[in-house]
PDB file of C-alpha atoms in Angstrom:
ATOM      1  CA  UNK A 628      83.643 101.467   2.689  1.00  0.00           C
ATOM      2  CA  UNK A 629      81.815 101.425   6.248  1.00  0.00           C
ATOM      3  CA  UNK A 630      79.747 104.194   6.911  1.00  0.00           C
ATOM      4  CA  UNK A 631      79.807 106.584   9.720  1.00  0.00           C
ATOM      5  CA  UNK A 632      77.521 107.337  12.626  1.00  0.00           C
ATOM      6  CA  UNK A 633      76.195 110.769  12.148  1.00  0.00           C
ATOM      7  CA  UNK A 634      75.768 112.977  15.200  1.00  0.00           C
ATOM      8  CA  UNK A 635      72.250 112.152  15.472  1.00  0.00           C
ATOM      9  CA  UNK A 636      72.549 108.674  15.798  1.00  0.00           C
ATOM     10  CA  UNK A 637      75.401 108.792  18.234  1.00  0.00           C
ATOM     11  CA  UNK A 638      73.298 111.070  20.204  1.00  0.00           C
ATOM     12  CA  UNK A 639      70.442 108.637  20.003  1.00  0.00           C
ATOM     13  CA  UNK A 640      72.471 105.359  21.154  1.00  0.00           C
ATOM     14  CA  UNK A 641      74.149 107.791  23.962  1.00  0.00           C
ATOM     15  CA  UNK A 642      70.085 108.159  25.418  1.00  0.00           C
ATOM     16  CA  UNK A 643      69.602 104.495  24.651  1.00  0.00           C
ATOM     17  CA  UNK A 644      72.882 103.977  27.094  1.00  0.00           C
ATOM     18  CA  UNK A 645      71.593 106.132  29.611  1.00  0.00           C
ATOM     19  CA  UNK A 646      67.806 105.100  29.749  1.00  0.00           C
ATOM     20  CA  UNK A 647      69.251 101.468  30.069  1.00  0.00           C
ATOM     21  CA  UNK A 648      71.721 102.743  32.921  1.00  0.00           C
ATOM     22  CA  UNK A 649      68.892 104.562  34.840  1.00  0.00           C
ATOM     23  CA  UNK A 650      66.512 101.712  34.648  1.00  0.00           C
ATOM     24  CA  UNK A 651      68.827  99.234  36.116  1.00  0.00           C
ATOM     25  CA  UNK A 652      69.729 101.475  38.808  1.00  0.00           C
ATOM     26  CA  UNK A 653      66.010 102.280  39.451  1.00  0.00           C
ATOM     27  CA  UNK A 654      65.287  98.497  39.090  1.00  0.00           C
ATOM     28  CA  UNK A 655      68.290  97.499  41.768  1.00  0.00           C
ATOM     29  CA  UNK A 656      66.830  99.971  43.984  1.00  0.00           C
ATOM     30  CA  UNK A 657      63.498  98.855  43.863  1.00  0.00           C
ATOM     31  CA  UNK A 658      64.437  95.219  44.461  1.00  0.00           C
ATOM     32  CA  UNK A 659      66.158  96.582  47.368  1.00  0.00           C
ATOM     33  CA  UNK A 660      63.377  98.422  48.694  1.00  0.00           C
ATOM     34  CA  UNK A 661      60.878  95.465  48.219  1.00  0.00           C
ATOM     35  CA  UNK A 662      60.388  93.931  52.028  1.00  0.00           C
ATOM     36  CA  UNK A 663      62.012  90.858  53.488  1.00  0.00           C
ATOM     37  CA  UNK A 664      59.724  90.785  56.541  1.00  0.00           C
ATOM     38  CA  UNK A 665      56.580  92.550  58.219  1.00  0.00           C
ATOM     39  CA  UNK A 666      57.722  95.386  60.250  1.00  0.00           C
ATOM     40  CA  UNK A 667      54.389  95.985  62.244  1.00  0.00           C
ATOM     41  CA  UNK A 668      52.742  92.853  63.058  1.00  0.00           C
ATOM     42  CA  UNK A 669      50.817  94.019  65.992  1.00  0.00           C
ATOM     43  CA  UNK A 670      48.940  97.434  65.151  1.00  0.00           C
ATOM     44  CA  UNK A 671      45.730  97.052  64.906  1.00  0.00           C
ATOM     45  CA  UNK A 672      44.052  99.033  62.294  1.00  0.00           C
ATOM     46  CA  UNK A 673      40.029  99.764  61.631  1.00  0.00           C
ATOM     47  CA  UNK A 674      40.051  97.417  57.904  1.00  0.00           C
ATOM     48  CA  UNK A 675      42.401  94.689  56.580  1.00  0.00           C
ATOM     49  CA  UNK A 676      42.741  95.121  52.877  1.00  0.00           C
ATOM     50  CA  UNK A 677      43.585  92.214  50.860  1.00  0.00           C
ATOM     51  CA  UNK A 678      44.778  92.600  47.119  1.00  0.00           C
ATOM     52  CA  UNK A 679      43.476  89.323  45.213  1.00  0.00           C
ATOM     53  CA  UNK A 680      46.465  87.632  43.013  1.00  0.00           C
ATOM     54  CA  UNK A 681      47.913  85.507  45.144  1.00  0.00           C
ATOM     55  CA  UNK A 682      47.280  81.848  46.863  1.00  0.00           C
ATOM     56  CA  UNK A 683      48.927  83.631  49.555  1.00  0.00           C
ATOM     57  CA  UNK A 684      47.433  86.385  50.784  1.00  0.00           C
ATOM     58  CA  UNK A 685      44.188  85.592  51.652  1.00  0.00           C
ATOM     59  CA  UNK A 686      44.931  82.759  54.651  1.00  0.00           C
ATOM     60  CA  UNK A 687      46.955  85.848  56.096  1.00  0.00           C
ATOM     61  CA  UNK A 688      43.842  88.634  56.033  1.00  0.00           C
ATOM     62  CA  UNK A 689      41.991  85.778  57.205  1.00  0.00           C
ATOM     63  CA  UNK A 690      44.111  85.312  60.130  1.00  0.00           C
ATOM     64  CA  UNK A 691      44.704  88.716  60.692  1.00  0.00           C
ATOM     65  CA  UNK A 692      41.077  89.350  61.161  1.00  0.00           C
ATOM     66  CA  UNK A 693      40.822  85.985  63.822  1.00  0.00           C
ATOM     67  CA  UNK A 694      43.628  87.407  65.572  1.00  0.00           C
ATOM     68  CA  UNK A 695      41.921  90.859  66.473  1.00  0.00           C
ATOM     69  CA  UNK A 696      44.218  93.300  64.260  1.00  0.00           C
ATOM     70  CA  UNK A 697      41.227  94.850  61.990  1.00  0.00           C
ATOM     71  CA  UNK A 698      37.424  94.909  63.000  1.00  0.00           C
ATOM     72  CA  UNK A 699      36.805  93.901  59.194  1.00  0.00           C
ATOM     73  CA  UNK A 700      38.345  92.624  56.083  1.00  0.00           C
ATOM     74  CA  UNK A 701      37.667  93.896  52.581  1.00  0.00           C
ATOM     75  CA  UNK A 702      38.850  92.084  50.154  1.00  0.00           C
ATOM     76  CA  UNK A 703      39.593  93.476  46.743  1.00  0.00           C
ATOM     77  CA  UNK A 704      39.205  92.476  42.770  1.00  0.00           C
ATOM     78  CA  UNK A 705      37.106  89.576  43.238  1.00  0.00           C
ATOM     79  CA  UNK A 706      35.684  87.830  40.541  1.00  0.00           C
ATOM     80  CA  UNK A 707      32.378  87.875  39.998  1.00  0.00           C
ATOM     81  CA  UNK A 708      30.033  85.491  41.520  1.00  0.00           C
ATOM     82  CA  UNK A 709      32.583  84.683  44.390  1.00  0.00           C
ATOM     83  CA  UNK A 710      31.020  85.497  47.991  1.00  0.00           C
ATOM     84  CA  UNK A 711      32.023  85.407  51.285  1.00  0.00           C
ATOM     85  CA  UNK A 712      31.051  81.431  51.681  1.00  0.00           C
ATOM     86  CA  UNK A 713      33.288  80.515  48.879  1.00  0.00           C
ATOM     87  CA  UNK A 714      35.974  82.727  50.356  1.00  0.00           C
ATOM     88  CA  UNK A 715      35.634  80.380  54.059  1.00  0.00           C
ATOM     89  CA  UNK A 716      35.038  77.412  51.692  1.00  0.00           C
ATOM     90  CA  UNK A 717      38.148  77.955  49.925  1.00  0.00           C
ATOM     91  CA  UNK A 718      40.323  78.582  53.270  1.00  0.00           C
ATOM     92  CA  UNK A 719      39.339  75.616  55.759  1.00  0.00           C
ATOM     93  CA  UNK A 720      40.852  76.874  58.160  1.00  0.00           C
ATOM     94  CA  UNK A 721      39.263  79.793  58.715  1.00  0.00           C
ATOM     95  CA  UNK A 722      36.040  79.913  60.828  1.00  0.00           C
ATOM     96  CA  UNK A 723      32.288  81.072  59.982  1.00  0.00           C
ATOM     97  CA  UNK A 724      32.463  83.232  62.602  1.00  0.00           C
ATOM     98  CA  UNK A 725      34.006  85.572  60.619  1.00  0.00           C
ATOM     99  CA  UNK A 726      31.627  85.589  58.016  1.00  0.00           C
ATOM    100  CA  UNK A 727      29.706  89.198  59.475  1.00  0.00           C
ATOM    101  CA  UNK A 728      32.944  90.745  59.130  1.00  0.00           C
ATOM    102  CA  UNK A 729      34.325  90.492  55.738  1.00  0.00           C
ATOM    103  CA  UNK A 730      33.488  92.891  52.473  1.00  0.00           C
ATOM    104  CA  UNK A 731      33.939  91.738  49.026  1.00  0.00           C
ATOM    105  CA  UNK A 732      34.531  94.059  46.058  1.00  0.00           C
ATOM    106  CA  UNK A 733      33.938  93.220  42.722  1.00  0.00           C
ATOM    107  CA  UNK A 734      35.131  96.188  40.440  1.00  0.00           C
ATOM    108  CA  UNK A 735      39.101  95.979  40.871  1.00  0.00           C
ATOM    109  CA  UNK A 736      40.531  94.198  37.601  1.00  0.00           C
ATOM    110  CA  UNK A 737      44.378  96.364  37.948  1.00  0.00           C
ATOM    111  CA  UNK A 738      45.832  98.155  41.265  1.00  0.00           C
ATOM    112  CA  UNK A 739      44.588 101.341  40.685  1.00  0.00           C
ATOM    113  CA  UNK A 740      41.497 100.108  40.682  1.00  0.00           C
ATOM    114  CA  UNK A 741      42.289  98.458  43.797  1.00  0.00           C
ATOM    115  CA  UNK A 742      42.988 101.502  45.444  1.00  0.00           C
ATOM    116  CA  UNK A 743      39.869 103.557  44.139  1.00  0.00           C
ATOM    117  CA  UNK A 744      37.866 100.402  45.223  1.00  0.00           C
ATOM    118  CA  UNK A 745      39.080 100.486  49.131  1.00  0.00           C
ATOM    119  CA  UNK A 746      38.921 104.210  48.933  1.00  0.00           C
ATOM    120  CA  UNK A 747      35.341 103.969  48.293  1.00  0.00           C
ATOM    121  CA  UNK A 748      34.406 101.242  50.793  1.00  0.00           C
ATOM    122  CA  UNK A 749      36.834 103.181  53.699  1.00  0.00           C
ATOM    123  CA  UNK A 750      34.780 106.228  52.963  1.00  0.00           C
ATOM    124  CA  UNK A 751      31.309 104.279  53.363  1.00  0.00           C
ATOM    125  CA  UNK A 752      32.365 102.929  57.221  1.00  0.00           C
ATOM    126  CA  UNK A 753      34.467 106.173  58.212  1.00  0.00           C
ATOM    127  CA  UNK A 754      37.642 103.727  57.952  1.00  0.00           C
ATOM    128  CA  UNK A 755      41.004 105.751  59.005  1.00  0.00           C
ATOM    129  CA  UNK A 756      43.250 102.923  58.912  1.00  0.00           C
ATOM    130  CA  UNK A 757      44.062  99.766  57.313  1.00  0.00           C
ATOM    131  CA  UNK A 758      46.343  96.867  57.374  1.00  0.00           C
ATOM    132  CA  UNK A 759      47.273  96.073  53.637  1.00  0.00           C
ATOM    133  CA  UNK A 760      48.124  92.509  52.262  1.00  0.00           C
ATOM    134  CA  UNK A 761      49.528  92.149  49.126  1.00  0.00           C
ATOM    135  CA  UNK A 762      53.005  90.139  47.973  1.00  0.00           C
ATOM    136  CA  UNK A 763      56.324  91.506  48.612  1.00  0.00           C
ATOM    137  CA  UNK A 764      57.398  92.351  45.242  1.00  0.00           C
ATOM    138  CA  UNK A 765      53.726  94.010  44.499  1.00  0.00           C
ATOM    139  CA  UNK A 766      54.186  96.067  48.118  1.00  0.00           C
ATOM    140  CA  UNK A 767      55.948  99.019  46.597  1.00  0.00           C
ATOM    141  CA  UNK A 768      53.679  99.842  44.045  1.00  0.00           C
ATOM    142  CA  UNK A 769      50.765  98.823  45.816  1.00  0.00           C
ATOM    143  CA  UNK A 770      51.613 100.930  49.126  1.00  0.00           C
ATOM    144  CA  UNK A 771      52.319 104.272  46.675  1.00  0.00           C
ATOM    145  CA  UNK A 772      49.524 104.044  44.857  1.00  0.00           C
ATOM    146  CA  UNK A 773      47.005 103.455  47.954  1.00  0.00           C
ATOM    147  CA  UNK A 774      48.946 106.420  50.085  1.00  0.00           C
ATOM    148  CA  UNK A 775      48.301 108.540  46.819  1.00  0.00           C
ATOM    149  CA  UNK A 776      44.342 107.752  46.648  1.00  0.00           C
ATOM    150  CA  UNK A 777      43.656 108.082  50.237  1.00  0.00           C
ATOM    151  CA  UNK A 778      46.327 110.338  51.290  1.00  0.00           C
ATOM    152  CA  UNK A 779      44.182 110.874  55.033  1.00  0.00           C
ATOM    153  CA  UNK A 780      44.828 107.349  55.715  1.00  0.00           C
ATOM    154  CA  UNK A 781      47.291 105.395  57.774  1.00  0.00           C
ATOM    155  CA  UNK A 782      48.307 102.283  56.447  1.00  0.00           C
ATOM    156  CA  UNK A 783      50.543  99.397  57.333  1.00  0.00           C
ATOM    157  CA  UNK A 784      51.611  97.541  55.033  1.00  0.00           C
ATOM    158  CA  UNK A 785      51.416  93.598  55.726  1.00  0.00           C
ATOM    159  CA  UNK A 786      53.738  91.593  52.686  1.00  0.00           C
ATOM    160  CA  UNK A 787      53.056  88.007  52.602  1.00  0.00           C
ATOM    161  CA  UNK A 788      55.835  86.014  50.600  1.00  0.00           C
ATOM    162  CA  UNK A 789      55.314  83.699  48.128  1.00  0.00           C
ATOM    163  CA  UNK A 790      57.349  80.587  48.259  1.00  0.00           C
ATOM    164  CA  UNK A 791      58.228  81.169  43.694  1.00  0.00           C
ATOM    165  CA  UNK A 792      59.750  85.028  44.320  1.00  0.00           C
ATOM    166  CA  UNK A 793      63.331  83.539  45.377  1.00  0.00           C
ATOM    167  CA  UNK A 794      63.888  87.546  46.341  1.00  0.00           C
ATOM    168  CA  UNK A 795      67.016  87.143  48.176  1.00  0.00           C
ATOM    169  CA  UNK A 796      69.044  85.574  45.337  1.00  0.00           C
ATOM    170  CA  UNK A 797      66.482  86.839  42.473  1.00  0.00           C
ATOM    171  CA  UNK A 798      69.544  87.334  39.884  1.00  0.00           C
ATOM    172  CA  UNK A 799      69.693  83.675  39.510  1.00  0.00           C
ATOM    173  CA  UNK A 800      66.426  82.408  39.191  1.00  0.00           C
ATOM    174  CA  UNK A 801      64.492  83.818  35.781  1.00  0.00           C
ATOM    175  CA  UNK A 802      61.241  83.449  36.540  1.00  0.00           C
ATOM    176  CA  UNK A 803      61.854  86.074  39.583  1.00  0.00           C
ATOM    177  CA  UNK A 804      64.029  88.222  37.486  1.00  0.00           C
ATOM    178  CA  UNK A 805      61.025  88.660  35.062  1.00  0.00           C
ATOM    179  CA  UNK A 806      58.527  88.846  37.929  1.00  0.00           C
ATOM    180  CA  UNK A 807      60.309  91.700  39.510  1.00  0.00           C
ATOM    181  CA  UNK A 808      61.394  93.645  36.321  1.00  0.00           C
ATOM    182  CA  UNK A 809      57.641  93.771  35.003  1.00  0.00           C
ATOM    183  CA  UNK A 810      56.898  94.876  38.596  1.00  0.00           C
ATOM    184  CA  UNK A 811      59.553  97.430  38.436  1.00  0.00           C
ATOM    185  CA  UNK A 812      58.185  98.943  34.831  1.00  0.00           C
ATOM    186  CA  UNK A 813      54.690  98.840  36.554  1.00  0.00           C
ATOM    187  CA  UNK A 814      55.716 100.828  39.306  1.00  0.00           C
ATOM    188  CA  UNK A 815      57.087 103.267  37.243  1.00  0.00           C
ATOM    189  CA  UNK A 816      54.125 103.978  35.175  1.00  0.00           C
ATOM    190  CA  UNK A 817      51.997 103.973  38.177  1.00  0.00           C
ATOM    191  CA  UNK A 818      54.700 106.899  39.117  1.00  0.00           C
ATOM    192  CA  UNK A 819      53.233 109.171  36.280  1.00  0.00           C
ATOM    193  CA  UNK A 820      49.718 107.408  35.911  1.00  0.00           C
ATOM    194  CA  UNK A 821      47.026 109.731  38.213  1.00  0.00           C
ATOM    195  CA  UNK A 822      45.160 107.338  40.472  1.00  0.00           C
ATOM    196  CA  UNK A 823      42.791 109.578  41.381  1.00  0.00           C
TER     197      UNK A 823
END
């Protein structure tokens, strides 16, 4: 004879049901919220933050510094023992002329940390705006968390896009799926995780 469901456990696959609904809504939303383009390229801001993670993102601070939009660049989560002359080593094109104007840190190993990181070093050079690079999909998250740590600051966010995040047709390729739900859980515990 099959047994029944008792109450409890009917209750308990009804939340199951409904946590599984809200995070796919949440997770739809947030793919639709992560950017397609830059919206501001031509601001120009007192810092250009760049995240570390990504082959991508560090030709762009690079050029955004050549270009005039940030008197420095402050690159952060570095791994130890890199400096700036491995940075220019490891981008050709960009010149040693801009060697005076770029700031490692060191400490960042998560995006919180990140944010505490450029908080610090904004505070040291009475910084009031920056230009932050990061990828697409890590924009959202990134963008909340850094508003939330340094809530005095104006930023402008600066995506780069990395040719494996196939963002506009992400439902078919599983490697971006994955990408952008692990994002999405991230982003919700940074929602309830205090940065400061």
């Amino acid at each position: 004879m099959r047994r029944r469901r008792t109450p409890r456990a009917w209750r308990f696959l009804a939340l199951l049901a409904f946590l599984l609904l809200a995070w796919t809504g949440g997770f739809i939303w947030f793919v639709d919220h992560v950017p397609r383009g830059v919206d501001d390229r031509t601001t120009a801001t007192d810092a250009i933050v760049v995240l570390t993670g990504g082959s991508e993102r560090l030709p762009v601070g690079l050029a955004l510094l050549e270009n005039g939009l940030g008197e420095r660049l402050f690159v952060s989560g570095v791994y130890s023992g890199v400096d700036v002359a491995t940075i220019l080593d490891l981008n050709d094109q960009a010149p040693t002329t801009l060697a005076c104007c770029i700031d490692l840190g060191h400490d960042a190993d998560h995006t919180v940390g990140n944010a505490r990181e450029t908080a610090a070093w904004m505070a040291t050079g009475g910084r009031m705006s920056l230009r932050l690079v990061t990828a697409n999909y890590h924009m959202p998250r990134s963008l909340d968390l850094f508003r939330r740590v340094m809530p005095g600051i104006t930023i402008v966010p600066h995506p780069v896009f990395p040719d494996s995040v196939r963002i506009e047709t992400w439902w078919r390729h599983p490697r971006t799926l994955i990408l952008l739900a692990d994002e999405y859980t991230k982003y919700l515990v940074s929602l309830v995780w205090p940065p400061a």
